[in-house]
Amino acid sequence: MPQWRLDTAQQTLVLASTGAVPQVVYWGPPLPLSEDLAAVALSQVSDLTGGMLDRLPDLSLCPLPGSDWQGQPGMAVSDVDGRQITPRFQFERAEIAPDSLTLHSAADGLRLTHSFRTHTTGVIAMTTALHADRPVRLHWLAAPVLPIAALGTEMIDVAGKWLGEFQLQRQPWSVGARLREARTGRSGQEHPPYALFPEPGCTNTAGTVRALHYAWSGGHRMVAEELPDGRRQVQFGHAWGAELEASTSFQSAELLAVVSDSGLNGIGRVFQRDMRNRVVTWPDPARPRPVHYNCWEAVYFDHDLATLSDIASRAAALGAERFVLDDGWFGRRDNDTSSLGDWTVDLRKWPQGLHPLIRHIHDLNMTFGLWVEPEMINANSDLYRAHPDWVLGRADQTTGRNQLVLNLGIQAVQDHLFAVLSALLHEYPIDYLKWDHNRLLPVVDAAQSRGIYALMARLRAAHPLVELESCASGGGRIDAGILAHTHRVWLSDCLDPIERLRIQHDAALFLPSCLVGSHVGARKSHTTGRVHAMSLRAWVAATRHFGFEMDLRALDADEAQILGRVTAWWKSNRDWLMQAATLRLDSADPAVIAEMQLAEDGARFVLTSAQIEMSRQILPKALRLTGLDPTAHYEIRLLNPEDAPPQSRARCALATGVLRLSGGALMAQGILLPVAWPASIWMLEGKKISA
């Protein structure tokens, strides 16, 4: 029984083969290098009892009925005539390298290849490939299938909606299968491809948990199954039936695996580091993340040079460094019913093109960004009238936001979009594209995602200094697949700071702050109608990639002063803040959402404590910090003591000055913040002063 192991600083994966497709016999916290792998494999050999087959089938990397597997299969494939193929694979060989392992199995003219690679960021990335000696139809192919420890009692997956992304769902394990399948053609708000499997007692700051992320931007599927014999498996892959054409070669996306023995924050730290340092390829890694201004919620489709120039001047005065012109600049785009696909400047609104606006923006020492939605088309557009055959799906399909989808599986469509977008980037000095995707796909088609990856890769090769943002009705396409081609995500269209706090807080399990665009919205939220103070709006945005998106002409003097001050603070701290780990705190008060941004070297941090509603008790409960050096001492102070409400009468220590405490005291006993009004926020800065 051959065995293999893969290790990162955070986890160990041990595999073995009994002659069939190999199986994972251990996935968990690191094992000692002296561990006897044969003993590990033998320790997982189960007994038999009544009511079972005379051999317990392996929970292999691709469990199949042809190998007596009675649970959910890891693959479903048929001949082109529809006849089901039920192979019984045999293991053939392994290819071993210092940071990778490739395992080959074969049967009946089919070959399965399972590939694993360790990364210094802490993740193990794995894929499954299927090759055939004849064209076959693939219905389902899981990335390498992993066992889940039986100790856990629940799983955490992610749901959401427009204006309410990244909602964590806790589901109890029970006998049977839990299916999460996104059939919308995007990674989606509804079923983003993430899952966590905690053991009992796991919190943000303590306990053992395993996590998986399927790096794919199209339709995808997760199966988490507990068998009657007690074993558990989890599968991730493209959505069932996503491969529409017969072929001789198929491959899953990467499945990223992480283990933490330091709670959910251990998962977040690894995923954040992996996204920031490996997945994303930065055009200029040394360039500071610029402060954004986006004009969408100021003018919508009503574009006018004088108005936008005035707003740009105000944005620059407040500290903005990039001005983004949103939807409404092209075709005859006065609303959302026309012109998608016609990526030429609307000369009614811009008789001299975009040059006058861009010159003004450059004179203000800002760069220029532009909104596009290349994958979409309106029926009322010149492109649709010329090429109705380029639309994905049926001719009589229901539209979404009055739009249809271009078929990116057609090479001519990719070529056309590259040509028109590249022409824009050649004509205008654009350093950023806000790339939107506002409609669900009418069919599940893996070729669509491969097509968008190819188009983005081609554009980036031709224009390597242009940054791309992934926006899809807000947070509808956020995954490592799209982030391999982009540099920022628009987490949600909701700028209400209370809603945004929760969304950002839960997304921190997977995303680093430098990728998460967060903008200061209008006094009255355009999506919830609620009114919030500028201090709350500004500080919430300042915990991620900072910007603002409102009609700046509506600011009063106090709001402008606060926004300018927070912008200046963010700019002076962004070098370390955008490399920091976002750590969720375990708040004893459910009315408080709290987290820390901890610098890579541990020398400084910012703590955010947001009072999202009235507390049940009279006074604030102590808030324990995390991730600090217990033997070092830290100087901590409030950044916004002026926000104390009149009910804060005794003026606790932090309200009146600086505290110096050890990391041990801050983590074991915590701190007491001043009384806070609902919908308000405390920002606390900490610096290490001794080791």
XYZ file of C-alpha atoms in Angstrom:
691
model
C 0.000 0.000 0.000
C 1.988 3.060 -1.183
C 1.559 6.270 0.800
C 2.349 9.927 0.123
C 2.174 13.115 2.132
C 1.939 16.834 1.422
C 2.657 19.474 4.043
C 2.349 23.178 4.613
C 2.999 24.962 7.883
C -0.724 24.680 8.645
C -1.737 21.200 7.470
C -0.802 17.687 6.399
C -2.497 15.587 3.717
C -1.709 11.846 3.648
C -2.811 9.631 0.768
C -2.618 5.893 0.177
C -3.710 3.379 -2.445
C -4.938 -0.187 -2.098
C -4.436 -0.678 -5.834
C -7.421 1.408 -6.924
C -7.790 5.184 -7.084
C -5.858 6.583 -4.093
C -7.677 7.937 -1.062
C -6.965 10.558 1.591
C -6.295 8.800 4.900
C -5.459 11.951 6.861
C -6.301 15.640 6.391
C -5.740 17.818 9.399
C -3.224 19.799 11.448
C 0.466 19.083 10.769
C 1.817 15.632 11.586
C 5.423 15.102 12.677
C 7.794 14.307 9.834
C 8.601 11.062 11.644
C 4.980 9.868 11.354
C 4.671 6.285 10.054
C 2.420 6.779 7.018
C 1.725 3.055 6.696
C 0.399 3.085 10.246
C -1.732 6.141 9.476
C -3.237 4.291 6.504
C -3.808 1.101 8.513
C -5.454 3.075 11.309
C -8.213 4.051 8.887
C -9.103 0.475 7.878
C -12.573 -0.164 9.331
C -14.228 -3.302 10.563
C -17.282 -4.860 8.861
C -20.617 -5.880 10.296
C -23.996 -7.087 9.139
C -25.993 -5.418 6.393
C -22.844 -4.451 4.451
C -20.935 -5.666 1.437
C -18.086 -8.048 2.178
C -15.565 -5.268 1.430
C -15.770 -1.665 2.521
C -15.280 0.426 -0.641
C -12.612 3.112 -0.426
C -13.621 6.739 -0.013
C -11.248 7.491 -2.858
C -10.295 10.723 -4.607
C -13.044 9.789 -7.087
C -15.471 7.291 -5.515
C -17.474 5.442 -8.184
C -20.184 2.781 -8.413
C -17.816 0.676 -10.517
C -15.703 0.300 -7.372
C -18.757 -0.602 -5.236
C -19.216 2.943 -3.905
C -22.762 3.443 -2.664
C -22.690 7.161 -1.900
C -22.612 10.180 -4.218
C -20.211 9.480 -7.115
C -17.184 11.635 -7.878
C -17.749 11.371 -11.619
C -20.562 10.723 -14.080
C -19.610 10.101 -17.703
C -21.229 8.508 -20.750
C -20.426 7.684 -24.344
C -21.626 10.152 -26.975
C -24.700 7.961 -27.546
C -25.710 8.377 -23.891
C -24.632 4.937 -22.630
C -23.392 5.247 -19.049
C -19.752 4.336 -18.454
C -18.987 2.651 -15.108
C -15.211 2.253 -14.963
C -13.269 0.456 -12.242
C -10.034 2.411 -12.122
C -6.705 0.940 -11.070
C -3.843 3.009 -9.744
C -0.890 3.154 -12.158
C 1.827 5.521 -10.968
C 2.798 8.604 -8.991
C 4.909 11.602 -9.965
C 6.561 13.141 -6.921
C 8.253 16.535 -6.651
C 9.209 18.650 -3.613
C 5.995 20.709 -3.730
C 3.688 18.575 -5.852
C 2.210 15.124 -6.277
C 0.428 13.714 -9.329
C -1.419 10.384 -9.176
C -2.515 8.484 -12.293
C -5.239 5.833 -12.514
C -6.756 4.175 -15.605
C -9.639 1.967 -16.791
C -11.521 1.212 -20.030
C -9.747 3.805 -22.180
C -10.133 6.484 -19.479
C -7.384 8.056 -17.412
C -7.845 9.947 -14.144
C -5.150 12.338 -12.982
C -5.248 13.840 -9.511
C -2.764 16.663 -8.982
C -1.749 18.331 -5.709
C 0.487 21.324 -5.094
C 1.534 22.926 -1.829
C 2.026 26.677 -1.599
C 4.055 28.692 0.873
C 0.909 30.696 1.622
C -0.435 27.621 3.439
C -2.955 26.224 0.958
C -2.888 22.908 -0.830
C -4.332 23.248 -4.354
C -5.703 20.164 -6.075
C -7.360 19.293 -9.379
C -8.864 16.295 -11.158
C -8.419 15.676 -14.882
C -10.152 13.085 -17.058
C -8.742 11.968 -20.402
C -10.414 9.509 -22.775
C -9.258 7.651 -25.878
C -12.523 8.679 -27.579
C -14.979 11.565 -27.238
C -17.202 11.180 -24.176
C -19.844 13.292 -22.463
C -19.010 14.476 -18.962
C -21.908 15.155 -16.609
C -19.977 15.578 -13.371
C -16.341 15.568 -12.293
C -15.320 16.365 -8.738
C -12.021 17.869 -7.783
C -10.188 15.435 -5.467
C -12.717 14.186 -2.922
C -11.778 14.695 0.718
C -12.956 12.989 3.906
C -14.239 15.145 6.746
C -13.488 14.212 10.350
C -16.478 12.723 12.138
C -15.835 14.792 15.269
C -17.517 17.879 13.828
C -21.241 18.340 14.324
C -21.863 21.102 11.767
C -20.691 22.647 8.511
C -20.611 26.308 7.558
C -21.353 27.313 3.998
C -22.132 30.677 2.445
C -25.340 32.085 1.006
C -26.524 35.579 0.172
C -28.409 37.872 -2.132
C -28.085 41.205 -3.863
C -27.330 43.750 -1.098
C -26.762 40.913 1.381
C -23.714 38.881 0.359
C -21.580 36.440 2.384
C -24.168 35.150 4.834
C -22.692 32.291 6.854
C -25.029 29.300 7.260
C -24.494 26.627 9.903
C -25.954 23.224 9.060
C -25.833 20.106 11.237
C -24.273 16.979 9.813
C -26.738 14.139 9.421
C -26.952 10.955 7.379
C -27.515 11.879 3.756
C -26.201 14.516 1.379
C -26.288 18.312 1.483
C -26.214 19.724 -2.044
C -25.285 23.315 -2.864
C -25.383 23.992 -6.585
C -25.004 27.341 -8.343
C -26.608 27.162 -11.776
C -26.555 30.893 -12.513
C -23.285 30.915 -14.466
C -21.456 32.928 -11.800
C -19.888 31.966 -8.504
C -22.898 33.900 -7.254
C -24.291 35.652 -4.224
C -26.566 32.661 -3.609
C -24.051 29.802 -3.410
C -20.449 31.105 -3.448
C -17.976 28.201 -3.564
C -16.733 28.179 0.022
C -17.270 25.780 2.932
C -15.884 25.355 6.441
C -15.984 22.278 8.650
C -15.384 23.196 12.322
C -14.859 20.843 15.209
C -16.815 21.405 18.458
C -15.748 24.501 20.372
C -14.311 26.270 17.355
C -14.606 30.067 17.577
C -13.036 32.924 15.674
C -9.908 32.691 17.805
C -9.619 29.048 18.934
C -10.322 25.498 17.794
C -9.799 23.276 14.774
C -11.491 23.833 11.439
C -11.013 22.733 7.832
C -11.986 24.855 4.841
C -12.365 24.494 1.080
C -12.681 27.016 -1.727
C -13.433 26.005 -5.328
C -11.617 28.474 -7.576
C -14.197 28.745 -10.341
C -16.368 31.622 -11.559
C -19.090 29.649 -13.326
C -21.778 27.269 -12.122
C -20.457 24.938 -9.436
C -21.622 22.167 -7.144
C -20.824 21.054 -3.595
C -21.886 17.752 -2.065
C -21.284 17.117 1.639
C -22.402 13.600 2.504
C -22.497 11.439 5.597
C -22.808 7.742 4.775
C -24.717 5.214 6.889
C -21.358 3.738 7.916
C -20.426 7.114 9.473
C -17.820 8.263 6.960
C -18.133 11.747 5.481
C -17.054 13.115 2.138
C -17.102 16.533 0.478
C -17.004 17.125 -3.266
C -16.611 20.330 -5.289
C -16.787 20.663 -9.068
C -18.441 22.477 -11.935
C -22.221 22.357 -11.949
C -23.780 19.115 -13.143
C -23.997 19.171 -16.944
C -21.818 22.285 -17.357
C -19.748 20.640 -20.097
C -22.067 20.889 -23.094
C -19.780 19.342 -25.708
C -18.306 15.858 -25.990
C -14.524 15.851 -25.654
C -11.515 13.693 -24.873
C -10.233 15.933 -22.065
C -11.822 17.606 -19.035
C -10.471 19.206 -15.895
C -11.873 20.558 -12.649
C -10.893 23.944 -11.305
C -8.492 24.102 -8.384
C -9.854 23.145 -4.999
C -7.995 25.087 -2.292
C -7.721 23.343 1.073
C -6.780 24.922 4.415
C -6.674 23.631 7.999
C -6.485 25.771 11.119
C -5.962 24.872 14.763
C -6.353 28.535 15.782
C -10.036 28.961 14.969
C -11.723 30.568 11.989
C -9.111 33.324 11.955
C -6.484 30.753 11.054
C -8.499 29.951 7.923
C -8.952 33.643 7.164
C -5.253 34.423 7.524
C -4.234 31.702 5.064
C -6.909 32.487 2.470
C -6.179 36.218 2.763
C -2.445 35.646 2.322
C -3.001 33.260 -0.576
C -5.296 35.651 -2.450
C -3.031 38.642 -1.865
C 0.370 37.042 -2.467
C -0.267 34.186 -4.913
C -3.609 34.316 -6.709
C -3.617 38.003 -7.688
C -0.915 39.240 -10.058
C -0.467 42.930 -9.359
C 0.356 45.281 -12.276
C 2.718 47.224 -10.032
C 3.157 45.618 -6.614
C 4.939 48.704 -5.265
C 2.056 51.047 -6.101
C -0.048 52.047 -3.077
C -3.726 51.160 -3.315
C -5.372 54.407 -4.525
C -8.359 56.106 -2.899
C -11.322 55.657 -5.256
C -14.088 58.004 -6.191
C -16.960 56.424 -8.146
C -19.671 58.668 -9.608
C -22.513 56.105 -9.899
C -24.579 57.109 -6.872
C -23.980 60.788 -7.662
C -25.245 61.035 -11.254
C -26.296 57.547 -12.439
C -26.837 57.824 -16.249
C -26.975 61.636 -16.301
C -23.481 62.460 -17.599
C -22.377 66.048 -18.088
C -18.817 67.389 -18.373
C -19.332 70.419 -16.135
C -21.085 68.444 -13.398
C -18.578 65.606 -13.365
C -15.628 68.009 -13.499
C -17.007 69.810 -10.453
C -17.459 66.520 -8.602
C -13.956 65.420 -9.594
C -12.507 68.639 -8.137
C -14.341 68.012 -4.884
C -13.158 64.386 -4.794
C -9.538 65.421 -5.277
C -9.828 68.034 -2.530
C -10.969 65.281 -0.142
C -8.015 63.054 -1.065
C -9.286 60.831 -3.905
C -6.627 59.485 -6.260
C -8.697 57.620 -8.858
C -11.914 58.858 -10.497
C -14.162 56.136 -11.945
C -16.744 57.044 -14.582
C -19.554 54.543 -14.189
C -22.376 53.344 -16.478
C -23.870 55.782 -18.996
C -20.906 56.972 -21.117
C -21.376 54.788 -24.256
C -23.793 54.107 -27.116
C -27.079 55.887 -26.381
C -27.131 54.786 -22.776
C -29.724 56.898 -20.942
C -31.058 53.957 -18.902
C -30.507 50.232 -18.617
C -32.578 49.233 -21.660
C -30.077 49.916 -24.454
C -26.541 50.023 -25.818
C -24.738 47.230 -23.962
C -22.350 45.893 -26.568
C -21.759 49.286 -28.226
C -18.512 50.255 -26.500
C -18.000 53.618 -28.179
C -18.343 56.987 -26.450
C -21.783 58.639 -26.622
C -21.016 61.866 -28.519
C -24.325 63.406 -27.419
C -22.994 63.528 -23.858
C -19.304 63.682 -24.720
C -18.921 65.614 -28.031
C -15.130 65.649 -27.650
C -14.994 62.161 -26.276
C -13.766 61.536 -22.749
C -10.569 63.543 -23.260
C -11.731 66.811 -21.602
C -12.854 64.994 -18.458
C -9.685 62.914 -18.305
C -7.488 65.989 -18.748
C -9.255 67.664 -15.858
C -8.892 64.530 -13.709
C -5.176 64.296 -14.529
C -4.730 67.992 -13.711
C -6.105 67.100 -10.276
C -3.423 64.382 -9.935
C -5.978 61.572 -10.131
C -6.000 58.624 -12.511
C -9.035 57.618 -14.561
C -11.121 54.442 -14.407
C -14.070 53.345 -16.519
C -17.098 51.059 -16.042
C -17.723 48.307 -18.618
C -19.920 45.224 -18.854
C -18.384 43.364 -21.804
C -20.129 40.000 -21.396
C -23.578 41.559 -21.799
C -25.668 42.900 -24.669
C -28.996 44.718 -25.027
C -31.417 43.754 -27.770
C -31.541 47.498 -28.462
C -27.928 47.782 -29.575
C -26.025 47.923 -32.837
C -24.072 44.803 -31.884
C -27.220 42.737 -31.350
C -28.697 43.908 -34.627
C -25.504 42.821 -36.382
C -24.958 39.551 -34.472
C -28.075 38.089 -32.820
C -26.338 34.718 -33.221
C -23.750 35.746 -30.617
C -26.263 35.534 -27.760
C -25.949 32.687 -25.272
C -29.124 30.603 -24.904
C -32.521 30.578 -26.569
C -33.734 33.434 -28.747
C -36.947 33.762 -26.686
C -35.275 33.717 -23.247
C -36.262 36.002 -20.394
C -33.988 39.008 -20.056
C -32.332 40.147 -16.831
C -31.923 43.863 -16.177
C -33.095 44.185 -19.794
C -30.013 42.394 -21.062
C -28.789 39.199 -22.666
C -25.444 37.423 -22.433
C -22.815 37.160 -25.139
C -21.543 33.640 -25.779
C -17.887 33.776 -24.735
C -17.449 30.208 -25.946
C -17.415 31.622 -29.493
C -13.940 32.756 -30.486
C -15.304 35.541 -32.703
C -17.049 37.042 -29.674
C -13.816 37.021 -27.682
C -11.960 38.585 -30.621
C -14.557 41.341 -31.005
C -14.573 42.225 -27.310
C -10.801 42.268 -27.176
C -10.692 44.612 -30.165
C -13.216 47.155 -28.838
C -11.862 47.159 -25.276
C -8.270 47.344 -26.427
C -9.189 50.268 -28.702
C -10.606 52.129 -25.684
C -7.490 51.435 -23.651
C -5.289 52.670 -26.511
C -7.295 55.843 -27.111
C -7.741 56.882 -23.471
C -5.297 56.789 -20.536
C -7.408 54.372 -18.478
C -5.673 52.641 -15.579
C -8.690 50.736 -14.218
C -11.760 48.941 -15.550
C -14.722 48.284 -13.297
C -15.841 45.061 -15.010
C -19.489 44.357 -14.231
C -21.694 41.276 -14.776
C -25.302 42.092 -13.930
C -27.235 39.193 -15.438
C -27.496 35.517 -14.586
C -26.654 33.098 -17.383
C -29.588 31.445 -19.180
C -27.708 28.130 -19.305
C -24.903 26.527 -17.323
C -21.913 26.410 -19.652
C -18.345 25.956 -18.446
C -17.087 27.337 -21.758
C -18.418 30.754 -20.723
C -16.066 30.966 -17.753
C -13.125 29.669 -19.737
C -13.929 32.313 -22.361
C -13.952 35.198 -19.875
C -10.681 34.009 -18.355
C -9.133 33.915 -21.828
C -10.417 37.391 -22.713
C -9.168 38.932 -19.469
C -5.779 37.239 -19.821
C -5.450 38.573 -23.365
C -6.345 42.118 -22.311
C -3.937 42.030 -19.394
C -1.130 40.839 -21.636
C -1.801 43.716 -24.041
C -2.340 46.320 -21.292
C -0.355 45.059 -18.294
C -0.703 48.207 -16.154
C -4.511 48.313 -16.262
C -6.246 47.049 -13.131
C -9.541 45.147 -13.312
C -12.312 44.986 -10.732
C -14.716 42.050 -10.571
C -18.236 43.356 -9.984
C -21.345 41.265 -10.577
C -24.478 42.921 -9.208
C -22.137 43.630 -6.329
C -20.574 40.430 -4.981
C -21.881 37.911 -7.515
C -18.487 36.798 -8.860
C -15.891 36.581 -6.104
C -13.591 33.581 -6.218
C -9.953 32.700 -6.812
C -10.702 31.872 -10.454
C -11.713 35.427 -11.376
C -9.126 36.932 -9.020
C -6.362 35.269 -10.996
C -7.278 37.881 -13.651
C -8.491 40.835 -11.554
C -7.260 43.009 -8.696
C -10.293 44.128 -6.717
C -13.804 42.931 -5.949
C -16.938 44.964 -5.397
C -18.250 43.150 -2.355
C -21.806 44.496 -2.468
C -23.903 47.228 -4.043
C -25.067 48.042 -0.511
C -23.208 51.022 0.981
C -25.334 51.118 4.130
C -22.507 50.862 6.715
C -24.395 48.576 9.105
C -25.084 46.054 6.338
C -21.581 46.501 4.968
C -19.993 45.792 8.344
C -21.521 42.335 8.514
C -20.757 41.531 4.861
C -17.130 42.616 5.173
C -16.720 40.832 8.496
C -17.868 37.459 7.168
C -16.057 37.841 3.830
C -12.812 38.288 5.804
C -12.735 34.519 6.219
C -11.753 34.367 2.557
C -10.675 37.807 1.271
C -7.862 40.228 2.196
C -8.697 43.871 2.805
C -6.576 45.086 -0.133
C -8.946 43.376 -2.609
C -12.235 44.456 -1.057
C -13.502 47.764 -2.408
C -15.441 49.666 0.253
C -16.893 53.116 -0.380
C -18.345 55.829 1.818
C -21.941 56.207 0.675
C -24.494 58.976 0.870
C -25.965 60.231 4.154
C -29.207 58.447 3.235
C -28.373 55.031 1.838
C -29.548 54.535 -1.745
C -30.288 50.853 -1.054
C -31.817 50.824 2.453
C -33.051 54.397 2.982
C -31.372 54.565 6.385
C -29.449 57.638 7.526
C -26.038 57.257 9.185
C -23.400 59.616 10.531
C -20.328 60.314 8.408
C -18.019 58.933 11.092
C -19.600 55.470 10.837
C -19.724 55.532 7.040
C -16.124 56.670 6.671
C -14.504 54.381 9.244
C -16.319 51.291 7.937
C -14.942 51.976 4.453
C -11.477 52.676 5.871
C -11.107 49.071 7.055
C -10.885 47.849 3.428
C -9.760 49.314 0.073
C -11.085 52.788 0.683
C -13.110 55.094 -1.528
C -16.271 57.171 -1.685
C -19.354 57.069 -3.874
C -21.889 59.852 -3.377
C -22.833 63.287 -4.642
C -20.071 65.286 -2.999
C -22.011 68.491 -3.599
C -24.423 67.360 -0.872
C -21.775 67.183 1.874
C -22.031 69.688 4.685
C -18.907 71.214 6.216
C -18.738 68.794 9.163
C -19.125 65.753 6.901
C -16.441 67.006 4.537
C -14.065 67.600 7.449
C -14.577 64.085 8.836
C -14.281 62.446 5.417
C -11.095 64.364 4.644
C -9.583 63.391 7.993
C -10.400 59.698 7.646
C -9.090 59.722 4.067
C -5.806 61.260 5.219
C -5.538 58.677 8.023
C -6.137 55.809 5.598
C -3.545 57.105 3.140
C -0.943 57.464 5.872
C -1.550 53.892 7.081
C -2.386 52.001 3.880
C 1.116 50.624 3.285
C 0.821 48.321 6.274
C -2.991 48.216 6.448
C -3.387 46.696 2.978
C -0.958 43.900 3.926
C -2.547 43.286 7.326
C -4.441 40.193 8.432
C -8.113 40.795 9.191
C -8.935 38.928 12.397
C -12.499 38.523 13.655
C -12.953 38.971 17.403
C -15.233 36.869 19.582
C -17.574 39.501 20.982
C -19.488 38.623 24.139
C -22.120 41.145 23.056
C -24.119 40.114 19.952
C -24.849 43.804 19.357
C -21.147 44.403 18.628
C -19.171 43.378 15.531
C -15.447 43.641 16.208
C -12.303 42.820 14.278
C -8.622 43.701 14.088
C -6.314 44.586 11.241
C -2.951 43.198 12.418
C 0.237 44.213 10.594
C 2.355 41.476 9.018
C 5.172 42.100 11.506
C 2.741 42.280 14.437
C 4.045 45.727 15.415
C 0.730 47.560 15.079
C -2.968 47.013 14.695
C -6.291 48.759 14.300
C -9.327 47.490 16.180
C -12.846 48.167 14.919
C -15.764 47.807 17.326
C -19.136 48.620 15.789
C -22.315 48.938 17.814
C -24.877 47.705 15.300
C -27.869 47.830 17.679
C -28.775 48.422 21.340
C -27.051 46.095 23.803
C -29.169 44.216 26.322
C -26.870 45.114 29.219
C -26.203 48.656 30.498
C -22.449 48.916 29.894
C -20.073 47.534 27.239
C -18.649 44.081 27.809
C -14.912 43.530 27.695
C -13.528 42.818 24.242
C -10.649 40.349 23.991
C -8.011 40.980 21.348
C -6.200 38.274 19.408
C -2.999 37.546 17.504
C -0.716 39.618 19.761
C 2.603 38.718 21.379
C 1.591 37.885 24.976
C 4.975 39.010 26.374
C 5.114 42.327 24.509
C 3.553 45.592 25.631
C 1.286 47.727 23.480
C 0.214 51.344 23.537
C -3.435 51.685 22.593
C -5.582 54.757 21.994
C -8.903 55.705 20.424
C -8.749 57.295 16.998
C -12.179 58.921 17.339
C -12.815 59.875 21.000
C -14.898 62.818 19.769
C -17.644 60.349 18.791
C -18.518 59.575 22.408
C -22.268 60.105 23.000
C -23.507 62.398 25.776
C -24.554 59.329 27.772
C -20.838 58.453 28.159
C -20.434 60.175 31.541
C -17.585 58.553 33.489
C -15.047 58.753 30.640
C -13.305 55.392 30.950
C -9.532 55.130 30.510
C -9.531 54.809 26.714
C -11.857 57.777 26.347
C -9.392 60.108 28.032
C -5.924 58.900 27.116
C -3.483 56.164 26.199
C -3.307 52.719 27.816
C -0.199 50.520 27.964
C -0.911 46.824 28.446
C 0.735 43.519 27.622
C -0.484 41.379 24.783
C -1.315 38.760 27.389
C -3.598 41.148 29.266
C -5.236 42.396 26.074
C -5.994 38.851 24.947
C -6.924 37.293 28.307
C -8.905 40.076 29.979
C -9.523 42.434 27.082
C -10.427 46.110 27.066
C -13.438 48.185 28.022
C -14.505 50.673 25.387
C -16.698 53.690 26.142
C -20.461 53.540 25.871
C -21.620 53.733 22.247
C -24.817 54.688 20.500
C -26.358 52.172 18.099
C -25.028 52.628 14.545
C -21.711 54.000 15.765
C -18.152 52.754 15.737
C -15.013 52.887 17.854
C -11.636 52.808 16.120
C -8.666 51.886 18.287
C -5.010 52.009 17.266
C -2.346 49.839 18.891
C 1.438 49.883 18.607
C 3.976 47.513 20.088
C 6.296 49.465 22.379
C 8.408 46.610 23.807
C 9.069 42.945 23.255
